[in-house]
Amino acid sequence: MFLACRRLPKVELHAHLNGSVRPQTIRKILEERSRAGEALPVTEQQLQDITACGDRSLADCFRLFDLIHVITTTHSAIARIAAEVVRDFAEDRVVYLELRTTPKARPEYDMTKQSYIEAVLEGIELGLRQLPAAADATAAANAANADEAPPAPAPADIIAVKLLLSIDRREDSAAALETVQLAARYKARGVVGVDLSGNPYVGSWGQWREALAAARAAGLGVTLHAGEVYSPAETARMLEFRPDRLGHCCYLDDSLAAELRASVAIPLELCLTSNVLTQSVTSYPEHHFAEMYAAGHPVVLCTDDSGVFGTTLSKEYAIAAAAFKLPLGALWELARRSVEFVFGGEEEKRRLRGLMDRERPLMLGAKIERGNDEA
Ligand SMILES: CNc1ncnc2c1ncn2[C@@H]1O[C@H](COP(=O)(O)O)[C@@H](O)[C@H]1O
Ligand SMILES: [Zn+2]
């Protein structure tokens, strides 16, 4: 099933740049800084924690992100990790990636939020240039149709990468508004939305509401990390805001869950490994994916932080297949339905629908004709 999940063309809508960094890249950046005579900003123990990719509480995750942030400090480091993340998702046959990141001002590295965004965009463009062209990928794709061959990566002219700018919950209303204004200014360069993320124990909704409303008014998609911990009052206010998408929603009490289901069906970005490893959810079979999926609520499988949690989108699909007993046809439908929730616009949706539909017979045809879509 894992190989079938890798072959499936997939849509990734919830991936944090600094959470998706390869552990080996963290080590390499540190080695390079050390060779350049810099004092290392983290201890060997901290480095091992960052690169361990295992179970960790949410609080530990946010400590880790702070450590990653003192390593990926320069424009060149940011561009490099963005390029690698694009290549990694393409390698996993993600055909549409919405990457999100928090613009950071670091005067000591001559970095402003704007120059940070420029570095990320440069990295994305570099990553795309490093992918094989469709023609070169065709031979590999033909080989990939043989049963045991590894799937071909999504070539440069098939994968689309868009950017969401995140507001960190530590930011005040002015900082949040600055990020939104930048997002609006960078729409022509592929910024399609704004996200609210960060430590759910920090800050309060009123701080960012105005900035998020400005994002919506500027025609940007808005997605919120909601209910990652139990905070029903805040979650209720987030639902009232009617964002375009919601991340996590692990802790919904009955009335909130009913409200969500009765809502205009706000799509949920669900991150199975992230939620289980951070103990926001006790086990895969108990993940709220099951309930939402059974109720027909729109759900999208996502990785969250593939570097920190050691996952890929293919793994998330394979985990869902095993935990919720989904046959390959259902996985294809899940990926196909995700297209409807991208922030990249109608033209992009049409392109993705066509691409997914063309690949369907390759993925499922023979098996469905035999009346059996179990992989
Ligand atoms: C595990 N669940 C999560 N919950 C909430 N926020 C999260 C997160 N995982 C990541 N982030 C947010 O993304 C930042 C790292 O990427 P960027 O520096 O923006 O690229 C983290 O600092 C946090 O604000
Ligand atoms: Zn997240």
Short mmCIF file of C-alpha atoms and ligand atoms in Angstrom, two decimals:
data_model
loop_
_atom_site.label_atom_id
_atom_site.label_comp_id
_atom_site.label_asym_id
_atom_site.label_seq_id
_atom_site.Cartn_x
_atom_site.Cartn_y
_atom_site.Cartn_z
CA MET A 1 0.00 0.00 0.00
CA PHE A 2 2.87 2.39 0.78
CA LEU A 3 4.15 2.22 -2.80
CA ALA A 4 0.64 2.87 -4.11
CA CYS A 5 0.43 5.89 -1.79
CA ARG A 6 3.71 7.15 -3.19
CA ARG A 7 2.42 6.82 -6.75
CA LEU A 8 -0.77 8.68 -5.93
CA PRO A 9 -0.59 12.31 -7.09
CA LYS A 10 -1.16 14.25 -3.86
CA VAL A 11 -2.03 17.72 -2.64
CA GLU A 12 -0.24 19.06 0.47
CA LEU A 13 -1.98 21.98 2.16
CA HIS A 14 -0.41 22.11 5.63
CA ALA A 15 3.39 22.03 5.76
CA HIS A 16 5.52 24.42 7.86
CA LEU A 17 8.83 25.27 6.22
CA ASN A 18 11.04 25.10 9.31
CA GLY A 19 9.23 21.97 10.50
CA SER A 20 9.90 20.26 7.17
CA VAL A 21 13.68 20.68 7.17
CA ARG A 22 15.70 17.52 6.66
CA PRO A 23 17.51 16.61 9.90
CA GLN A 24 20.73 16.09 7.92
CA THR A 25 20.49 19.63 6.58
CA ILE A 26 20.33 20.99 10.13
CA ARG A 27 23.58 19.13 10.82
CA LYS A 28 25.17 20.35 7.59
CA ILE A 29 24.29 23.99 8.25
CA LEU A 30 25.84 23.69 11.71
CA GLU A 31 28.99 22.04 10.34
CA GLU A 32 29.36 24.84 7.80
CA ARG A 33 28.91 27.48 10.49
CA SER A 34 31.41 25.73 12.69
CA ARG A 35 33.97 25.56 9.82
CA ALA A 36 33.42 29.29 9.30
CA GLY A 37 34.55 29.78 12.91
CA GLU A 38 31.15 30.56 14.40
CA ALA A 39 30.24 29.41 17.91
CA LEU A 40 27.43 26.87 17.59
CA PRO A 41 24.04 28.13 18.78
CA VAL A 42 22.93 24.70 20.08
CA THR A 43 24.52 21.94 22.15
CA GLU A 44 25.09 18.40 20.83
CA GLN A 45 22.22 17.20 23.06
CA GLN A 46 19.87 19.81 21.59
CA LEU A 47 20.98 18.83 18.12
CA GLN A 48 20.17 15.21 18.84
CA ASP A 49 16.72 16.25 20.09
CA ILE A 50 16.07 18.19 16.88
CA THR A 51 17.13 15.37 14.61
CA ALA A 52 15.48 12.54 16.57
CA CYS A 53 12.09 12.71 14.74
CA GLY A 54 10.17 10.94 17.51
CA ASP A 55 7.38 11.38 20.05
CA ARG A 56 7.45 14.75 21.67
CA SER A 57 4.94 16.81 23.59
CA LEU A 58 3.58 19.96 21.99
CA ALA A 59 5.56 22.07 24.47
CA ASP A 60 8.75 20.24 23.43
CA CYS A 61 7.88 20.86 19.78
CA PHE A 62 7.79 24.59 20.30
CA ARG A 63 11.14 24.49 22.11
CA LEU A 64 12.48 22.57 19.11
CA PHE A 65 11.17 25.11 16.63
CA ASP A 66 12.98 27.84 18.56
CA LEU A 67 16.19 25.81 18.27
CA ILE A 68 15.69 25.20 14.54
CA HIS A 69 15.11 28.93 14.13
CA VAL A 70 18.51 29.78 15.63
CA ILE A 71 20.10 27.45 13.07
CA THR A 72 18.21 28.47 9.91
CA THR A 73 18.95 32.13 10.44
CA THR A 74 20.43 33.51 7.23
CA HIS A 75 18.85 34.25 3.87
CA SER A 76 20.94 31.54 2.25
CA ALA A 77 19.90 28.95 4.85
CA ILE A 78 16.24 29.85 4.34
CA ALA A 79 16.53 29.63 0.54
CA ARG A 80 18.36 26.32 0.83
CA ILE A 81 15.78 24.69 3.08
CA ALA A 82 12.90 25.96 0.90
CA ALA A 83 14.54 24.47 -2.21
CA GLU A 84 15.06 21.12 -0.46
CA VAL A 85 11.52 21.02 0.87
CA VAL A 86 10.14 21.58 -2.65
CA ARG A 87 12.33 18.74 -3.97
CA ASP A 88 11.29 16.43 -1.12
CA PHE A 89 7.58 16.95 -1.72
CA ALA A 90 8.03 16.53 -5.48
CA GLU A 91 9.96 13.32 -4.80
CA ASP A 92 6.91 12.13 -2.85
CA ARG A 93 4.67 12.87 -5.86
CA VAL A 94 3.01 15.92 -4.39
CA VAL A 95 1.63 17.79 -7.40
CA TYR A 96 0.44 20.87 -5.49
CA LEU A 97 2.19 22.17 -2.39
CA GLU A 98 1.08 25.02 -0.17
CA LEU A 99 4.07 25.68 1.99
CA ARG A 100 3.63 27.97 4.97
CA THR A 101 6.19 29.93 6.95
CA THR A 102 6.39 32.74 9.49
CA PRO A 103 8.27 35.77 8.10
CA LYS A 104 10.96 36.75 10.60
CA ALA A 105 12.78 40.02 11.14
CA ARG A 106 16.36 39.43 12.33
CA PRO A 107 18.25 42.71 12.31
CA GLU A 108 21.48 40.92 13.32
CA TYR A 109 21.38 39.03 10.00
CA ASP A 110 20.12 42.05 8.02
CA MET A 111 16.82 40.28 7.63
CA THR A 112 13.41 41.88 7.48
CA LYS A 113 10.12 40.07 7.10
CA GLN A 114 10.17 41.13 3.47
CA SER A 115 13.70 39.89 2.79
CA TYR A 116 12.78 36.62 4.55
CA ILE A 117 9.87 36.17 2.12
CA GLU A 118 12.18 36.94 -0.81
CA ALA A 119 14.59 34.26 0.38
CA VAL A 120 11.79 31.69 0.66
CA LEU A 121 10.53 32.53 -2.84
CA GLU A 122 14.05 32.31 -4.22
CA GLY A 123 14.44 28.90 -2.59
CA ILE A 124 11.14 27.67 -4.03
CA GLU A 125 12.18 28.79 -7.51
CA LEU A 126 15.56 27.12 -7.09
CA GLY A 127 13.93 23.87 -5.93
CA LEU A 128 11.64 23.91 -8.97
CA ARG A 129 14.57 24.50 -11.32
CA GLN A 130 16.34 21.49 -9.83
CA LEU A 131 13.48 19.10 -10.64
CA PRO A 132 13.54 17.00 -13.81
CA ALA A 133 11.45 18.27 -16.73
CA ALA A 134 8.34 16.28 -17.65
CA ALA A 135 10.01 14.77 -20.71
CA ASP A 136 12.88 13.39 -18.60
CA ALA A 137 10.45 12.12 -16.02
CA THR A 138 8.36 10.19 -18.55
CA ALA A 139 10.78 7.30 -18.86
CA ALA A 140 10.96 7.07 -15.10
CA ALA A 141 7.16 7.27 -14.90
CA ASN A 142 6.81 4.38 -17.36
CA ALA A 143 9.19 2.34 -15.28
CA ALA A 144 7.21 3.35 -12.21
CA ASN A 145 4.14 1.64 -13.63
CA ALA A 146 5.93 -1.65 -13.29
CA ASP A 147 4.78 -3.15 -10.02
CA GLU A 148 7.81 -2.80 -7.80
CA ALA A 149 9.52 0.23 -9.35
CA PRO A 150 9.70 3.36 -7.22
CA PRO A 151 7.40 6.11 -8.45
CA ALA A 152 8.77 9.01 -10.44
CA PRO A 153 8.92 12.38 -8.74
CA ALA A 154 6.51 15.09 -9.84
CA PRO A 155 8.41 16.97 -12.55
CA ALA A 156 8.95 20.72 -12.56
CA ASP A 157 6.12 21.44 -14.97
CA ILE A 158 3.61 19.39 -12.97
CA ILE A 159 4.13 20.47 -9.37
CA ALA A 160 2.78 23.88 -8.37
CA VAL A 161 4.09 25.51 -5.20
CA LYS A 162 2.26 28.32 -3.42
CA LEU A 163 3.12 30.10 -0.21
CA LEU A 164 1.09 30.94 2.89
CA LEU A 165 2.47 33.42 5.39
CA SER A 166 2.01 32.44 9.03
CA ILE A 167 1.26 34.69 11.95
CA ASP A 168 2.95 33.31 15.06
CA ARG A 169 0.70 33.44 18.13
CA ARG A 170 3.50 35.30 19.93
CA GLU A 171 3.00 38.24 17.54
CA ASP A 172 0.94 41.28 18.50
CA SER A 173 -1.68 42.88 16.28
CA ALA A 174 0.79 45.23 14.55
CA ALA A 175 3.16 42.38 13.67
CA ALA A 176 0.24 40.28 12.45
CA LEU A 177 -0.96 43.14 10.25
CA GLU A 178 2.53 43.62 8.79
CA THR A 179 2.56 39.95 7.73
CA VAL A 180 -0.87 40.27 6.14
CA GLN A 181 0.14 43.41 4.24
CA LEU A 182 3.20 41.61 2.93
CA ALA A 183 1.07 38.63 1.92
CA ALA A 184 -1.19 40.95 -0.07
CA ARG A 185 1.83 42.58 -1.69
CA TYR A 186 3.29 39.21 -2.70
CA LYS A 187 0.14 37.74 -4.24
CA ALA A 188 1.57 38.09 -7.74
CA ARG A 189 4.59 36.01 -6.64
CA GLY A 190 2.52 33.07 -5.39
CA VAL A 191 1.45 34.00 -1.87
CA VAL A 192 -2.12 32.72 -1.66
CA GLY A 193 -3.05 32.89 1.99
CA VAL A 194 -2.37 33.50 5.65
CA ASP A 195 -2.16 31.02 8.52
CA LEU A 196 -2.35 31.44 12.28
CA SER A 197 -0.05 29.03 14.08
CA GLY A 198 2.38 28.75 16.97
CA ASN A 199 2.14 27.62 20.57
CA PRO A 200 -1.58 27.30 21.32
CA TYR A 201 -1.00 28.22 24.98
CA VAL A 202 0.29 31.66 23.95
CA GLY A 203 -1.68 34.76 22.94
CA SER A 204 -5.38 35.30 22.42
CA TRP A 205 -7.68 35.47 19.43
CA GLY A 206 -8.50 39.18 19.72
CA GLN A 207 -4.85 39.96 18.93
CA TRP A 208 -5.02 38.66 15.36
CA ARG A 209 -8.67 38.94 14.41
CA GLU A 210 -8.35 42.29 12.68
CA ALA A 211 -5.28 41.23 10.67
CA LEU A 212 -7.02 38.01 9.61
CA ALA A 213 -10.09 39.97 8.53
CA ALA A 214 -7.77 42.22 6.49
CA ALA A 215 -6.29 39.11 4.86
CA ARG A 216 -9.74 37.96 3.85
CA ALA A 217 -10.60 41.44 2.53
CA ALA A 218 -7.42 41.34 0.42
CA GLY A 219 -8.62 38.13 -1.25
CA LEU A 220 -6.18 35.85 0.59
CA GLY A 221 -7.20 32.43 1.88
CA VAL A 222 -7.26 32.18 5.69
CA THR A 223 -6.49 29.02 7.64
CA LEU A 224 -6.27 28.76 11.43
CA HIS A 225 -4.67 26.23 13.75
CA ALA A 226 -7.65 25.52 15.98
CA GLY A 227 -8.33 23.19 18.91
CA GLU A 228 -4.85 21.72 19.03
CA VAL A 229 -5.32 21.88 22.80
CA TYR A 230 -8.57 22.15 24.73
CA SER A 231 -9.65 25.78 24.44
CA PRO A 232 -13.38 25.73 23.60
CA ALA A 233 -13.94 29.50 23.98
CA GLU A 234 -11.23 30.35 21.47
CA THR A 235 -12.24 27.56 19.10
CA ALA A 236 -15.83 28.87 19.14
CA ARG A 237 -14.61 32.33 18.14
CA MET A 238 -12.48 30.85 15.38
CA LEU A 239 -15.47 28.95 14.01
CA GLU A 240 -17.55 32.14 14.14
CA PHE A 241 -14.89 33.82 11.99
CA ARG A 242 -15.56 31.20 9.28
CA PRO A 243 -12.00 30.74 8.01
CA ASP A 244 -11.54 29.03 4.64
CA ARG A 245 -9.82 26.07 6.28
CA LEU A 246 -8.96 24.87 9.79
CA GLY A 247 -5.94 22.90 10.97
CA HIS A 248 -6.12 20.09 13.57
CA CYS A 249 -9.38 20.61 15.54
CA CYS A 250 -8.41 17.76 17.86
CA TYR A 251 -10.35 19.17 20.80
CA LEU A 252 -13.90 19.96 19.85
CA ASP A 253 -16.55 19.45 22.50
CA ASP A 254 -19.89 18.13 21.30
CA SER A 255 -21.48 21.50 20.65
CA LEU A 256 -18.45 22.75 18.67
CA ALA A 257 -18.31 19.54 16.66
CA ALA A 258 -22.02 19.92 15.87
CA GLU A 259 -21.46 23.54 14.89
CA LEU A 260 -18.58 22.57 12.64
CA ARG A 261 -20.64 19.88 10.94
CA ALA A 262 -23.55 22.27 10.51
CA SER A 263 -21.22 25.00 9.25
CA VAL A 264 -20.57 25.62 5.62
CA ALA A 265 -18.36 22.55 6.02
CA ILE A 266 -15.04 24.28 6.66
CA PRO A 267 -12.39 21.85 5.34
CA LEU A 268 -10.06 20.36 7.93
CA GLU A 269 -6.31 19.93 7.42
CA LEU A 270 -5.60 16.77 9.43
CA CYS A 271 -2.10 15.69 10.41
CA LEU A 272 -2.24 12.16 11.80
CA THR A 273 1.40 11.60 12.78
CA SER A 274 1.79 15.09 14.24
CA ASN A 275 -1.32 14.71 16.42
CA VAL A 276 -0.40 11.23 17.66
CA LEU A 277 3.28 12.02 18.31
CA THR A 278 2.39 15.18 20.24
CA GLN A 279 -0.31 13.23 22.12
CA SER A 280 -3.07 15.58 21.01
CA VAL A 281 -4.79 12.36 19.90
CA THR A 282 -4.23 9.02 21.66
CA SER A 283 -3.93 6.68 18.65
CA TYR A 284 -4.44 6.54 14.89
CA PRO A 285 -7.72 4.59 14.99
CA GLU A 286 -9.07 7.09 17.53
CA HIS A 287 -8.12 10.10 15.42
CA HIS A 288 -11.08 12.39 14.64
CA PHE A 289 -10.34 11.81 10.95
CA ALA A 290 -12.57 8.72 11.26
CA GLU A 291 -15.59 10.59 12.58
CA MET A 292 -15.26 13.54 10.21
CA TYR A 293 -14.65 11.33 7.18
CA ALA A 294 -17.63 9.12 8.03
CA ALA A 295 -19.81 12.24 8.39
CA GLY A 296 -18.74 13.36 4.90
CA HIS A 297 -17.00 16.45 6.29
CA PRO A 298 -14.21 17.69 3.95
CA VAL A 299 -10.84 16.51 5.24
CA VAL A 300 -7.36 16.80 3.77
CA LEU A 301 -4.43 14.66 4.91
CA CYS A 302 -1.31 16.74 5.57
CA THR A 303 2.16 16.34 7.09
CA ASP A 304 2.47 19.46 9.33
CA ASP A 305 6.21 19.09 10.07
CA SER A 306 7.67 16.26 8.00
CA GLY A 307 11.22 16.87 9.30
CA VAL A 308 10.35 17.09 12.98
CA PHE A 309 7.94 14.13 12.87
CA GLY A 310 9.83 12.01 10.33
CA THR A 311 6.91 11.63 7.96
CA THR A 312 5.92 12.16 4.31
CA LEU A 313 2.51 12.70 2.76
CA SER A 314 2.65 9.17 1.33
CA LYS A 315 3.17 7.84 4.86
CA GLU A 316 0.16 9.83 6.07
CA TYR A 317 -1.98 8.24 3.35
CA ALA A 318 -0.64 4.78 4.20
CA ILE A 319 -1.35 5.34 7.91
CA ALA A 320 -4.91 6.46 7.07
CA ALA A 321 -5.36 3.39 4.86
CA ALA A 322 -4.32 1.08 7.70
CA ALA A 323 -6.04 2.87 10.58
CA PHE A 324 -9.38 3.55 8.87
CA LYS A 325 -9.38 0.59 6.46
CA LEU A 326 -9.47 2.74 3.34
CA PRO A 327 -8.96 1.00 0.01
CA LEU A 328 -6.89 2.61 -2.71
CA GLY A 329 -9.98 4.00 -4.44
CA ALA A 330 -10.93 5.89 -1.28
CA LEU A 331 -7.40 7.30 -1.00
CA TRP A 332 -7.58 8.49 -4.58
CA GLU A 333 -10.95 10.16 -3.83
CA LEU A 334 -9.44 11.80 -0.76
CA ALA A 335 -6.55 13.22 -2.78
CA ARG A 336 -8.90 14.26 -5.58
CA ARG A 337 -11.23 16.05 -3.18
CA SER A 338 -8.31 17.98 -1.63
CA VAL A 339 -8.03 19.84 -4.93
CA GLU A 340 -11.28 21.63 -4.13
CA PHE A 341 -9.76 23.26 -1.03
CA VAL A 342 -6.54 24.73 -2.43
CA PHE A 343 -6.08 28.50 -2.18
CA GLY A 344 -4.39 28.61 -5.61
CA GLY A 345 -7.48 29.69 -7.58
CA GLU A 346 -9.93 28.21 -10.08
CA GLU A 347 -7.47 27.78 -12.92
CA GLU A 348 -5.14 25.81 -10.69
CA LYS A 349 -8.06 23.67 -9.52
CA ARG A 350 -9.02 22.89 -13.13
CA ARG A 351 -5.44 21.91 -13.90
CA LEU A 352 -5.27 19.64 -10.84
CA ARG A 353 -8.65 18.02 -11.51
CA GLY A 354 -7.51 17.20 -15.06
CA LEU A 355 -4.19 15.85 -13.82
CA MET A 356 -5.79 13.68 -11.11
CA ASP A 357 -8.47 12.37 -13.46
CA ARG A 358 -5.92 11.48 -16.13
CA GLU A 359 -3.89 9.53 -13.59
CA ARG A 360 -6.86 7.69 -12.15
CA PRO A 361 -6.89 4.81 -14.65
CA LEU A 362 -3.12 4.43 -14.24
CA MET A 363 -3.58 4.17 -10.49
CA LEU A 364 -6.82 2.26 -10.23
CA GLY A 365 -8.15 1.27 -13.66
CA ALA A 366 -7.31 -2.38 -13.82
CA LYS A 367 -8.15 -3.02 -10.21
CA ILE A 368 -11.50 -1.22 -10.36
CA GLU A 369 -12.48 -3.11 -13.52
CA ARG A 370 -11.92 -6.31 -11.58
CA GLY A 371 -14.30 -4.86 -8.99
CA ASN A 372 -11.62 -4.75 -6.37
CA ASP A 373 -9.84 -1.55 -5.49
CA GLU A 374 -7.98 -2.97 -2.51
CA ALA A 375 -4.26 -2.51 -3.08
C1 LIG B 1 2.97 20.67 15.82
N1 LIG B 1 1.90 21.57 15.65
C2 LIG B 1 2.01 22.93 15.41
N2 LIG B 1 1.10 23.74 16.00
C3 LIG B 1 1.16 25.07 15.85
N3 LIG B 1 2.13 25.69 15.16
C4 LIG B 1 3.05 24.93 14.55
C5 LIG B 1 3.02 23.52 14.62
N4 LIG B 1 4.05 23.05 13.90
C6 LIG B 1 4.71 24.14 13.40
N5 LIG B 1 4.11 25.27 13.81
C7 LIG B 1 4.51 26.67 13.54
O1 LIG B 1 5.44 26.69 12.47
C8 LIG B 1 6.70 27.24 12.88
C9 LIG B 1 7.84 26.54 12.18
O2 LIG B 1 7.82 26.86 10.80
P1 LIG B 1 8.20 28.31 10.21
O3 LIG B 1 9.28 28.89 11.06
O4 LIG B 1 6.92 29.12 10.26
O5 LIG B 1 8.64 28.01 8.83
C10 LIG B 1 6.70 27.03 14.40
O6 LIG B 1 7.56 27.95 15.04
C11 LIG B 1 5.23 27.26 14.75
O7 LIG B 1 4.94 28.64 14.84
ZN ZN B 2 0.62 23.13 11.72
#
